[in-house]
Short mmCIF file of N, CA and C in Angstrom, two decimals:
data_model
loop_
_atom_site.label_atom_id
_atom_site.label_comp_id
_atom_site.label_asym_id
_atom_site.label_seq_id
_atom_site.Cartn_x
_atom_site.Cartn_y
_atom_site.Cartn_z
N UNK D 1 245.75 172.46 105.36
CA UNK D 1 244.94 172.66 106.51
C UNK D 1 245.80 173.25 107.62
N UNK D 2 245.10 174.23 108.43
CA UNK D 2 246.15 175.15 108.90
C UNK D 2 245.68 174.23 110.51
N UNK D 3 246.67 174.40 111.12
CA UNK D 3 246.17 173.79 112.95
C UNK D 3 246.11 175.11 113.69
N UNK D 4 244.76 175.10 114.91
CA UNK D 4 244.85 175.97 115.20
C UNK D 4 245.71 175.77 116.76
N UNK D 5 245.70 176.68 117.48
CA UNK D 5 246.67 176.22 118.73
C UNK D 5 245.66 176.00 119.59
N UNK D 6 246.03 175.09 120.34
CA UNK D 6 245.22 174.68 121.68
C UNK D 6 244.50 175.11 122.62
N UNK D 7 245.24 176.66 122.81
CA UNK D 7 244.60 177.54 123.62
C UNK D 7 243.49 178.22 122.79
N UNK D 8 243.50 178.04 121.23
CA UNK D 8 242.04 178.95 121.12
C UNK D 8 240.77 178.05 120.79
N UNK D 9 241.15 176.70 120.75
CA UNK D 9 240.47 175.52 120.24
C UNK D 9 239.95 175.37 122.19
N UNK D 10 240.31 175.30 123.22
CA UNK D 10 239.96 175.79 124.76
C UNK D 10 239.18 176.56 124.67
N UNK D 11 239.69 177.58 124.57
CA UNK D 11 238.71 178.83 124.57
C UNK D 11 237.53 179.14 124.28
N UNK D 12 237.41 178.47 122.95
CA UNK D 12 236.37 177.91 122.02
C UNK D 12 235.41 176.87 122.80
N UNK D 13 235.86 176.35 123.42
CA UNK D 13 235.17 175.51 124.27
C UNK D 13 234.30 175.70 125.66
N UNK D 14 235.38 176.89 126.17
CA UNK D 14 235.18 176.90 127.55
C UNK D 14 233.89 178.27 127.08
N UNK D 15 233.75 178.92 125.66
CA UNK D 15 233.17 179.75 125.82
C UNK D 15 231.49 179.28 125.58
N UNK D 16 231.75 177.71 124.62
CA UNK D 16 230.47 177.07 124.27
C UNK D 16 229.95 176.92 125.25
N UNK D 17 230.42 176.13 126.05
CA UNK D 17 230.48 175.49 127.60
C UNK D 17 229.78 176.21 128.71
N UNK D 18 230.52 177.55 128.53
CA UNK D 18 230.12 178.68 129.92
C UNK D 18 228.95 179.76 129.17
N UNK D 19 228.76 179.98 128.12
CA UNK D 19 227.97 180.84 127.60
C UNK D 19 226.69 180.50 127.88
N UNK D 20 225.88 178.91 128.15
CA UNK D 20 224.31 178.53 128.59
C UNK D 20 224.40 178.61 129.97
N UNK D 21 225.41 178.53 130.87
CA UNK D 21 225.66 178.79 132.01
C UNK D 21 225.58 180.08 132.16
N UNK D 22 226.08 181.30 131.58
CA UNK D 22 226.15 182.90 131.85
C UNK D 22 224.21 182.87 132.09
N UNK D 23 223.54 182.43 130.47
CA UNK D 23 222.61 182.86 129.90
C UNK D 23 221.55 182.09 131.73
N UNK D 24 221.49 180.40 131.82
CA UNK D 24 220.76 180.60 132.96
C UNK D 24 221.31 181.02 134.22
N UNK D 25 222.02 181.57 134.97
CA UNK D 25 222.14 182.10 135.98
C UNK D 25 221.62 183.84 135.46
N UNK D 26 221.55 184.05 133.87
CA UNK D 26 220.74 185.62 134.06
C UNK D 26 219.27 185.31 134.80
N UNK D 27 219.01 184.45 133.59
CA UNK D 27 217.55 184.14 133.98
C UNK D 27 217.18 183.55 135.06
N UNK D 28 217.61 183.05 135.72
CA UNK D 28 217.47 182.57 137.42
C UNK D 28 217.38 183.86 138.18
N UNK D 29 218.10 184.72 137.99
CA UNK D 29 218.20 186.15 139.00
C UNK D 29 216.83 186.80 138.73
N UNK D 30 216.85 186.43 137.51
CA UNK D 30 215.19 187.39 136.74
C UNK D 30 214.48 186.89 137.32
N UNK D 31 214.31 185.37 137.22
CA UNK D 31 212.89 184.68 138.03
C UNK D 31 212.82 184.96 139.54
N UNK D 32 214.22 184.90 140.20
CA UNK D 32 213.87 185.27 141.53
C UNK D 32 213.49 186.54 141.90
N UNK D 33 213.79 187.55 141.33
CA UNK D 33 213.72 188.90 141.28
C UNK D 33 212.36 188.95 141.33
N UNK D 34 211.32 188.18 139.82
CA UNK D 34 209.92 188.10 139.92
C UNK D 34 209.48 187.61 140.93
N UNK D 35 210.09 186.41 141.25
CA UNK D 35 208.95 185.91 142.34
C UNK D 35 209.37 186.55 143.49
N UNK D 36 209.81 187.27 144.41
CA UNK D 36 210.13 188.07 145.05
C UNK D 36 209.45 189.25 145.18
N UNK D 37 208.77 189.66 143.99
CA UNK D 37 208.03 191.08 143.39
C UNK D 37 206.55 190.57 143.82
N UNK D 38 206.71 188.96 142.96
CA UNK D 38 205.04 188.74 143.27
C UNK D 38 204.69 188.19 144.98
N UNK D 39 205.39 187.91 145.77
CA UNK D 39 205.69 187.54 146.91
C UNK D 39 204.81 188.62 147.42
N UNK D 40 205.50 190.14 147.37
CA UNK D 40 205.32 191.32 148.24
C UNK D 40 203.69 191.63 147.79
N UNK D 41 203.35 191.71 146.43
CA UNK D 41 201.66 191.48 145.85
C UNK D 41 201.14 190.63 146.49
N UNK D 42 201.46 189.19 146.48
CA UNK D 42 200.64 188.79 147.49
C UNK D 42 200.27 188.92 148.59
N UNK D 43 201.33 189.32 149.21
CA UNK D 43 200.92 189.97 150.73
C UNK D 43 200.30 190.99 151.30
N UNK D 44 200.23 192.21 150.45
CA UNK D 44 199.65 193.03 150.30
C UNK D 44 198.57 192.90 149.56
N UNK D 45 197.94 191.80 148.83
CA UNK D 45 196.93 191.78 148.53
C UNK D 45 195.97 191.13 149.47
N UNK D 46 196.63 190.07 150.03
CA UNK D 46 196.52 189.38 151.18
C UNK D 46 196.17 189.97 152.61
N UNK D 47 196.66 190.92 152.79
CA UNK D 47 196.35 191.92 153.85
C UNK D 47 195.04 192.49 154.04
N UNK D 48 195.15 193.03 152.07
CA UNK D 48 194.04 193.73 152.28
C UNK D 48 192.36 193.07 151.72
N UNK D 49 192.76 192.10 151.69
CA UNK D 49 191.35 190.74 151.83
C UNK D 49 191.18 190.74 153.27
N UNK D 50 192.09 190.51 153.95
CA UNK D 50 191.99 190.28 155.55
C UNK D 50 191.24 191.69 155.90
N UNK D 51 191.42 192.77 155.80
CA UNK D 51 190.79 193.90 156.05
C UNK D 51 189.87 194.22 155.63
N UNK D 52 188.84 193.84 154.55
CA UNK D 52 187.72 193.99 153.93
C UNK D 52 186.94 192.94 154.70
N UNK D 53 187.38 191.41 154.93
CA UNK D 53 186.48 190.54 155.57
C UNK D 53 186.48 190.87 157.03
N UNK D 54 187.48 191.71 157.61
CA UNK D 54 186.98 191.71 158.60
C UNK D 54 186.50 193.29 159.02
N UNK D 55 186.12 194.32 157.87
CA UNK D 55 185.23 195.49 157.86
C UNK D 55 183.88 194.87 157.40
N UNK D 56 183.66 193.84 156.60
CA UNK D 56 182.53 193.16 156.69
C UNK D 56 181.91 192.90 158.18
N UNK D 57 182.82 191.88 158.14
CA UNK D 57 182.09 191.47 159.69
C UNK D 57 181.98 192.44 160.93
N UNK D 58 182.12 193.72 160.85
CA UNK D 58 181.95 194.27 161.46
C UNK D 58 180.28 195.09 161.55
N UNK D 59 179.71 195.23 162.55
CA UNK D 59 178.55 195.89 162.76
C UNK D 59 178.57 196.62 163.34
N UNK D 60 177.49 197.19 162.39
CA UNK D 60 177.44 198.80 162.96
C UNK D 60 176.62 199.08 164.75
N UNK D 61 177.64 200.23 165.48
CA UNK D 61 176.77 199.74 166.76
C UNK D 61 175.48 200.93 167.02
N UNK D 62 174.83 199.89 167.96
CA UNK D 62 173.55 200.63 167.54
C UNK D 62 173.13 200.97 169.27
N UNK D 63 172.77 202.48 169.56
CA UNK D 63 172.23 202.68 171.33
C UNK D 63 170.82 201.55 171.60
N UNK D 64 170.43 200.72 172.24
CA UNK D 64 169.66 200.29 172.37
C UNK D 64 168.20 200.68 173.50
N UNK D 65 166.92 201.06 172.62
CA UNK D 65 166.11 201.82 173.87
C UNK D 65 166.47 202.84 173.95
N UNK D 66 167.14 203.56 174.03
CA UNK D 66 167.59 205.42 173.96
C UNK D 66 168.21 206.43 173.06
N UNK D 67 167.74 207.20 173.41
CA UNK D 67 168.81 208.34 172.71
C UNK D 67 170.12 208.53 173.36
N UNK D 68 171.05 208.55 172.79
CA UNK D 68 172.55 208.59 173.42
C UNK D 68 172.67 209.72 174.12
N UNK D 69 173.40 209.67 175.19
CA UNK D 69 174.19 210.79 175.75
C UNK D 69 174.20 211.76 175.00
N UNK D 70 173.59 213.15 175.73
CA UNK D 70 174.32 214.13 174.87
C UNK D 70 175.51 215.03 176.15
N UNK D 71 176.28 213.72 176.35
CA UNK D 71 177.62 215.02 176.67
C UNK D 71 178.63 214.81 175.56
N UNK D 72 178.38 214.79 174.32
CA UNK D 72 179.47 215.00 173.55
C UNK D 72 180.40 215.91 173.57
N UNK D 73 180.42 216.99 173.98
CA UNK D 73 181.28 218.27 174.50
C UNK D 73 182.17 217.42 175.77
N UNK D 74 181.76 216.88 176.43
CA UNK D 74 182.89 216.02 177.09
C UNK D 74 183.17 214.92 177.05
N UNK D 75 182.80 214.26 176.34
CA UNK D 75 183.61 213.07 175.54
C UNK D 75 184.80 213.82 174.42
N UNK D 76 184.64 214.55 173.61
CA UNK D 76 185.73 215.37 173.06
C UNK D 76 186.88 215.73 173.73
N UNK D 77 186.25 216.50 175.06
CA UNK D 77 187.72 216.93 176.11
C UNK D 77 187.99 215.67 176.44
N UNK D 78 187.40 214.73 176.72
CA UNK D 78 188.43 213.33 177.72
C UNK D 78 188.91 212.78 176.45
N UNK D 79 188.89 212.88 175.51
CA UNK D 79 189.36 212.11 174.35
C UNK D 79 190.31 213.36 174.04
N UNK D 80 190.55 214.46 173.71
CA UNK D 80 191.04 215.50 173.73
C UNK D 80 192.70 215.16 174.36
N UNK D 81 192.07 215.22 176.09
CA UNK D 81 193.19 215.30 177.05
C UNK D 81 193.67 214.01 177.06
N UNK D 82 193.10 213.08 176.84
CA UNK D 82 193.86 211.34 176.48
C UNK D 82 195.01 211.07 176.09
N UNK D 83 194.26 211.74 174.74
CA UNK D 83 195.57 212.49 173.30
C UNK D 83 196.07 213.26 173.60
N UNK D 84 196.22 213.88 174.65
CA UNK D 84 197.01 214.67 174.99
C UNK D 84 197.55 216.03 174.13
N UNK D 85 196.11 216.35 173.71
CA UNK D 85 195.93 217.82 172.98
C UNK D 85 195.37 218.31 173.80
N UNK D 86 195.94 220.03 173.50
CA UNK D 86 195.08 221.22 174.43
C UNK D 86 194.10 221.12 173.74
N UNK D 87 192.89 221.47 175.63
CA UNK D 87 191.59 222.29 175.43
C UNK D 87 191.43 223.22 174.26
N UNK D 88 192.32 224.17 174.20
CA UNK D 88 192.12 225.38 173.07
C UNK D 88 191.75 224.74 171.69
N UNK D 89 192.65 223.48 171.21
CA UNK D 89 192.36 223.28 169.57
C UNK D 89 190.59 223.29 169.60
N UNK D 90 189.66 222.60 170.74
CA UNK D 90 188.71 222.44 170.64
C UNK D 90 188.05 223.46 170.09
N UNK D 91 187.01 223.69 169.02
CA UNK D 91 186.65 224.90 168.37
C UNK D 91 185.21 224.52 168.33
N UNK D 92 184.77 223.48 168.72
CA UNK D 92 183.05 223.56 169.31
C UNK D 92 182.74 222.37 168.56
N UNK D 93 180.80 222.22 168.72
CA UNK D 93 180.42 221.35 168.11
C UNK D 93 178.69 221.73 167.52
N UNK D 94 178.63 221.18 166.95
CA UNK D 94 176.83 221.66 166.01
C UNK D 94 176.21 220.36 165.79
N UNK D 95 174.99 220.23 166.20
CA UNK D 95 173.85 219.17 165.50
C UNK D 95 173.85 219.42 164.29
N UNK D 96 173.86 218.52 163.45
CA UNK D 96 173.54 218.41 162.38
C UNK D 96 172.06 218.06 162.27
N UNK D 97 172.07 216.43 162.54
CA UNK D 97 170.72 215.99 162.31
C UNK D 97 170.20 215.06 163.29
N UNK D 98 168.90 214.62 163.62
CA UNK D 98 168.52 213.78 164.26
C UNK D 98 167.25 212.95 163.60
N UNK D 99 167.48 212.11 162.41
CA UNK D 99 166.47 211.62 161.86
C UNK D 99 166.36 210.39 162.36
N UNK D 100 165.01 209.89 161.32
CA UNK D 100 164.24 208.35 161.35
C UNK D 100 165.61 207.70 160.03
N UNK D 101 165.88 206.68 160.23
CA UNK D 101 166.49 205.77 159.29
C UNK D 101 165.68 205.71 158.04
N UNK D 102 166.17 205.49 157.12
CA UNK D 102 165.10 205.10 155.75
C UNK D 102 165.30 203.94 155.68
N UNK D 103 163.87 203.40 155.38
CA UNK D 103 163.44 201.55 155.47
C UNK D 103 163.71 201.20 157.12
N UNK D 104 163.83 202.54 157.92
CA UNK D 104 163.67 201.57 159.12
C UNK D 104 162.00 201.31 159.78
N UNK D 105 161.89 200.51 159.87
CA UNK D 105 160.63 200.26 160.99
C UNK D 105 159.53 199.33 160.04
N UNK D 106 160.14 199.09 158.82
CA UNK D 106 158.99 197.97 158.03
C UNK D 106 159.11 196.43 159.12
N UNK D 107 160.15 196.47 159.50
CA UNK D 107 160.75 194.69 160.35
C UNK D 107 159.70 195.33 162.10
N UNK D 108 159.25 196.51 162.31
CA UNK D 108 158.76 196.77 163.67
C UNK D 108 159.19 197.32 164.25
N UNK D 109 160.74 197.72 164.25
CA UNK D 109 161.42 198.23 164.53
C UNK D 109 161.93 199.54 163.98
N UNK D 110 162.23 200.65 164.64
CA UNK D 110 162.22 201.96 164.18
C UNK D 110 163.81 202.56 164.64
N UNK D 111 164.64 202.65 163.79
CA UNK D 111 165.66 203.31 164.15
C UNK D 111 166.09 204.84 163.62
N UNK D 112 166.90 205.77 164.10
CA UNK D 112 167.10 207.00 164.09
C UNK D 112 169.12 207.03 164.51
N UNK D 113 169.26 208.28 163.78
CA UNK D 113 170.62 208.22 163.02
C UNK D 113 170.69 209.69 163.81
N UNK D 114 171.65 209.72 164.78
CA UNK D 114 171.98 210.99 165.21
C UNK D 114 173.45 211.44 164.99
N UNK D 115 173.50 212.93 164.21
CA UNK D 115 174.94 213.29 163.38
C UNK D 115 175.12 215.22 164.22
N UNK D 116 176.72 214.90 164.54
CA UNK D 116 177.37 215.79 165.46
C UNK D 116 178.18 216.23 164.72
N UNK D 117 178.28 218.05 164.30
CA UNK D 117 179.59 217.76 163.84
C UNK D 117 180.43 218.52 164.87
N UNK D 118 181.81 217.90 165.15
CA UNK D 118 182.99 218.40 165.60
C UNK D 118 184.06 218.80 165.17
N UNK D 119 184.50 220.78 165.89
CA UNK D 119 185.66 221.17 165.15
C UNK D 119 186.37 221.34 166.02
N UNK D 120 187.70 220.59 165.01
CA UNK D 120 189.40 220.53 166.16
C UNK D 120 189.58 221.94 164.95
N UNK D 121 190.77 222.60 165.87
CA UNK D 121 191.50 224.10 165.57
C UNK D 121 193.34 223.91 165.57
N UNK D 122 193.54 223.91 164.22
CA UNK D 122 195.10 223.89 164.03
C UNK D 122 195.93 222.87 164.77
N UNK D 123 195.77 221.54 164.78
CA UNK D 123 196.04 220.45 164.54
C UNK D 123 197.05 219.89 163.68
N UNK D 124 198.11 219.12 164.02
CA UNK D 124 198.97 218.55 163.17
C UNK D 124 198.22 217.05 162.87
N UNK D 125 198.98 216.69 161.46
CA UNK D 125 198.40 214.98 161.20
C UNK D 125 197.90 213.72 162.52
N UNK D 126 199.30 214.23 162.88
CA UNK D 126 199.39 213.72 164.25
C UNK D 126 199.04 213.59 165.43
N UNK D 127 198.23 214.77 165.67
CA UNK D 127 197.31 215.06 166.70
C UNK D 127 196.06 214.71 166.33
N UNK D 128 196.03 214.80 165.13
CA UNK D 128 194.71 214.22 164.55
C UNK D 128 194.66 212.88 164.47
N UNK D 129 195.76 212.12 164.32
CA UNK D 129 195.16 210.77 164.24
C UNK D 129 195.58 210.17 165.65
N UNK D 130 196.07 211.01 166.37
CA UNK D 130 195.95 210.36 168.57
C UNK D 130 194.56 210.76 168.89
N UNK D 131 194.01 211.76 168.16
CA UNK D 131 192.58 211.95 168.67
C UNK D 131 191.56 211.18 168.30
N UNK D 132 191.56 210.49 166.74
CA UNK D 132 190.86 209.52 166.38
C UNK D 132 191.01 208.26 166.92
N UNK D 133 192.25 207.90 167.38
CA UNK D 133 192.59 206.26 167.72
C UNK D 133 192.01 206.62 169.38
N UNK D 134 191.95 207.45 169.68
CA UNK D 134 191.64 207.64 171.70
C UNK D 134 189.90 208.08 171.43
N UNK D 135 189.46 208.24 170.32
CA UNK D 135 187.86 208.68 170.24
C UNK D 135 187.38 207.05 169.53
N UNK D 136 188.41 206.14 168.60
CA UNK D 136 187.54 204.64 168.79
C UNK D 136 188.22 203.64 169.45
N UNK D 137 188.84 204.34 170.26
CA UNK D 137 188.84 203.39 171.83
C UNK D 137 187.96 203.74 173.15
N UNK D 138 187.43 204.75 173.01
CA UNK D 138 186.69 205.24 173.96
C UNK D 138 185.30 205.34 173.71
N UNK D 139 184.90 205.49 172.90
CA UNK D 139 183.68 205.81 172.40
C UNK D 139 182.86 204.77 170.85
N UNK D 140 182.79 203.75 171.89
CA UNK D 140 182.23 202.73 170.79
C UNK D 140 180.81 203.51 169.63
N UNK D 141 179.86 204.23 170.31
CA UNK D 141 178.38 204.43 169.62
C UNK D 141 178.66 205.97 168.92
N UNK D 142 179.72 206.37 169.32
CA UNK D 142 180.13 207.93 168.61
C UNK D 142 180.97 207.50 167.32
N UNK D 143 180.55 207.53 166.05
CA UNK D 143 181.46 206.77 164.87
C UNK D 143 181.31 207.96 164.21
N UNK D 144 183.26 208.14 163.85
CA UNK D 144 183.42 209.40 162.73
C UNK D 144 182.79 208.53 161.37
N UNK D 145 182.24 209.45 160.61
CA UNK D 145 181.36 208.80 159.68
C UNK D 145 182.16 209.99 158.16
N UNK D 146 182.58 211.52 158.43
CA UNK D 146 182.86 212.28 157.57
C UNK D 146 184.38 213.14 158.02
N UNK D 147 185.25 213.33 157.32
CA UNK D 147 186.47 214.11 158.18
C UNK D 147 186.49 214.93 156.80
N UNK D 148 186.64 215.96 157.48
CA UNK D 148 187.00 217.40 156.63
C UNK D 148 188.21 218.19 156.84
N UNK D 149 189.36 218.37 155.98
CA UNK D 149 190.51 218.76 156.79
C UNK D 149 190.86 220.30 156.00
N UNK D 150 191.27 221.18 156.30
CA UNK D 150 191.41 222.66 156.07
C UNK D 150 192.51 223.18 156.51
N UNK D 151 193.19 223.40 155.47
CA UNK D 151 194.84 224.22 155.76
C UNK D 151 194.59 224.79 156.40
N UNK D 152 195.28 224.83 157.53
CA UNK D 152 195.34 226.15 158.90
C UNK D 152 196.78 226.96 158.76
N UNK D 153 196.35 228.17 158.96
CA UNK D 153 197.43 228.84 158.58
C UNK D 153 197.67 229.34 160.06
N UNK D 154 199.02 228.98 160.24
CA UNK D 154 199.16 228.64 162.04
C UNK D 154 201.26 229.25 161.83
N UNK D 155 201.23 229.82 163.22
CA UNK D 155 202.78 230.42 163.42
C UNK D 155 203.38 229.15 163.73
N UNK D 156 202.49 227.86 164.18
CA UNK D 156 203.34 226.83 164.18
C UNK D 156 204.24 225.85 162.97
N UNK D 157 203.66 226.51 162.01
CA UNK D 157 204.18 225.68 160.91
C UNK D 157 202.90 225.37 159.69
N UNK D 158 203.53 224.88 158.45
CA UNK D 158 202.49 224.67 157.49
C UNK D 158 202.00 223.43 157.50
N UNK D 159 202.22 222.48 158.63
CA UNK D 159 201.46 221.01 158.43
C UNK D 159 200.44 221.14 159.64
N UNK D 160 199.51 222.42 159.64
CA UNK D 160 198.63 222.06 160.91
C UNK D 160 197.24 222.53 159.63
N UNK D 161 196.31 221.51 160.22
CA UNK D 161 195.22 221.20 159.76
C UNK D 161 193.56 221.87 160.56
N UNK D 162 192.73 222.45 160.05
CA UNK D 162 191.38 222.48 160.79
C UNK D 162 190.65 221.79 160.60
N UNK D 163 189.77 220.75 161.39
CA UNK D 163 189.40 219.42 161.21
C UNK D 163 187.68 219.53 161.36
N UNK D 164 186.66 219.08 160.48
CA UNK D 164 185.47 218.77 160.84
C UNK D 164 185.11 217.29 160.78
N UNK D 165 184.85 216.90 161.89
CA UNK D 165 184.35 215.95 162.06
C UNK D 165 182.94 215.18 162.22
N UNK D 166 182.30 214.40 161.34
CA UNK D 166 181.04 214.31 161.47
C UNK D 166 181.33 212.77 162.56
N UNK D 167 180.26 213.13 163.23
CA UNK D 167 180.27 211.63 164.57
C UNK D 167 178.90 211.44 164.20
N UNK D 168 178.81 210.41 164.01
CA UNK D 168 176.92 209.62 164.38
C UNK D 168 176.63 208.55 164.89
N UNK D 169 176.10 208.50 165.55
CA UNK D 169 175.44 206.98 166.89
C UNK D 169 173.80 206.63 166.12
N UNK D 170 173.50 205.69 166.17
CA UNK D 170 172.43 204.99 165.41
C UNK D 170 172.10 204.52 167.04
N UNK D 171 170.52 204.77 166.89
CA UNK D 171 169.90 204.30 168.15
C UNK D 171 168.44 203.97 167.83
N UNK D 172 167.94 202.71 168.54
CA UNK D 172 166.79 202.05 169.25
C UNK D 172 165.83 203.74 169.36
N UNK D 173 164.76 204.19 168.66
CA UNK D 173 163.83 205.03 168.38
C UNK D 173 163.03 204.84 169.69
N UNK D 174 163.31 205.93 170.76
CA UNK D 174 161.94 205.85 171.99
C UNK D 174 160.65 204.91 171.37
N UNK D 175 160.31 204.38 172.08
CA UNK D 175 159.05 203.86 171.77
C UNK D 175 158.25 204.00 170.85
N UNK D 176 158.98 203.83 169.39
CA UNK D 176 158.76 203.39 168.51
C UNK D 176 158.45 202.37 167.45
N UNK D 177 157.74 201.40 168.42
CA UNK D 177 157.66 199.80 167.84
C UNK D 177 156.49 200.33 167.01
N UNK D 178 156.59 199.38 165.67
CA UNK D 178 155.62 199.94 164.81
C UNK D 178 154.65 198.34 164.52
#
């Protein structure tokens, strides 16, 4: 019987010893790694529950008794100059429609859906979205409802955009109680 020496009969040991130790500290890094991964899912899933319940609870606003304002041509410029975009991008605006609601007026009540569309002219992302955040801070019953965006081919650069915007206000039908 041969003896082996001490140091490899150690070795032998320290490798039995430390080898379930290597193996869970892998797997500890793995699990934290996961739960770390699922952490960021939750929160982001989490977020966006919070944002659906509270686009639920949101209602739609409605003119009451009238037809809305029609200075939309200057609600654009004060929302425009807010945002602090030139007059010029402004490129006009068109009726679309001014109907009766469908299924409105079986409850007695008669409502009507009025749709604007508005065009911004060579626009960056950016100007576009200071003009949207200053048009639903300002203008509760004017709701972009459609955005249409169109490469503009501009000396300023290739990230400017031509923008159609559909706006519509829902309003209380003139004297329309049915």
């Amino acid at each position: 019987m041969t003896k082996f020496p001490r140091t490899v009969i150690l070795g032998v040991w320290v490798v039995a010893l430390g080898l379930p130790l290597v193996i869970s500290a892998n797997r500890l890094a793995e699990a934290r790694s996961q739960l770390a991964g699922t952490r960021s899912s939750l929160v982001r899933i989490a977020d966006s529950a919070q944002r659906i319940v509270d686009l639920r609870g949101t209602q739609e606003r409605i003119a009451e008794h009238k037809r809305p304002e029609q200075d939309v041509i200057a609600r654009v410029s004060a929302a425009l100059a807010h945002a602090g975009i030139a007059a010029e991008h402004f490129g006009g605006l068109r009726p679309e429609s001014d109907a009766a609601l469908a299924g409105s007026g079986h409850t007695g009540i008669a409502y009507r859906r009025q749709s604007v569309r508005v065009s911004l002219n060579d626009l960056s992302i950016a100007q576009l979205g200071a003009f949207l955040f200053e048009w639903s801070a300002t203008q509760r019953l004017w709701t972009p409802t459609r955005i249409e965006l169109t490469h503009a081919r501009s000396r300023q650069g290739s990230d400017r955009y031509d923008a159609a915007i559909l706006i519509t206000a829902t309003y209380l039908a003139d004297g329309e109680r049915r």
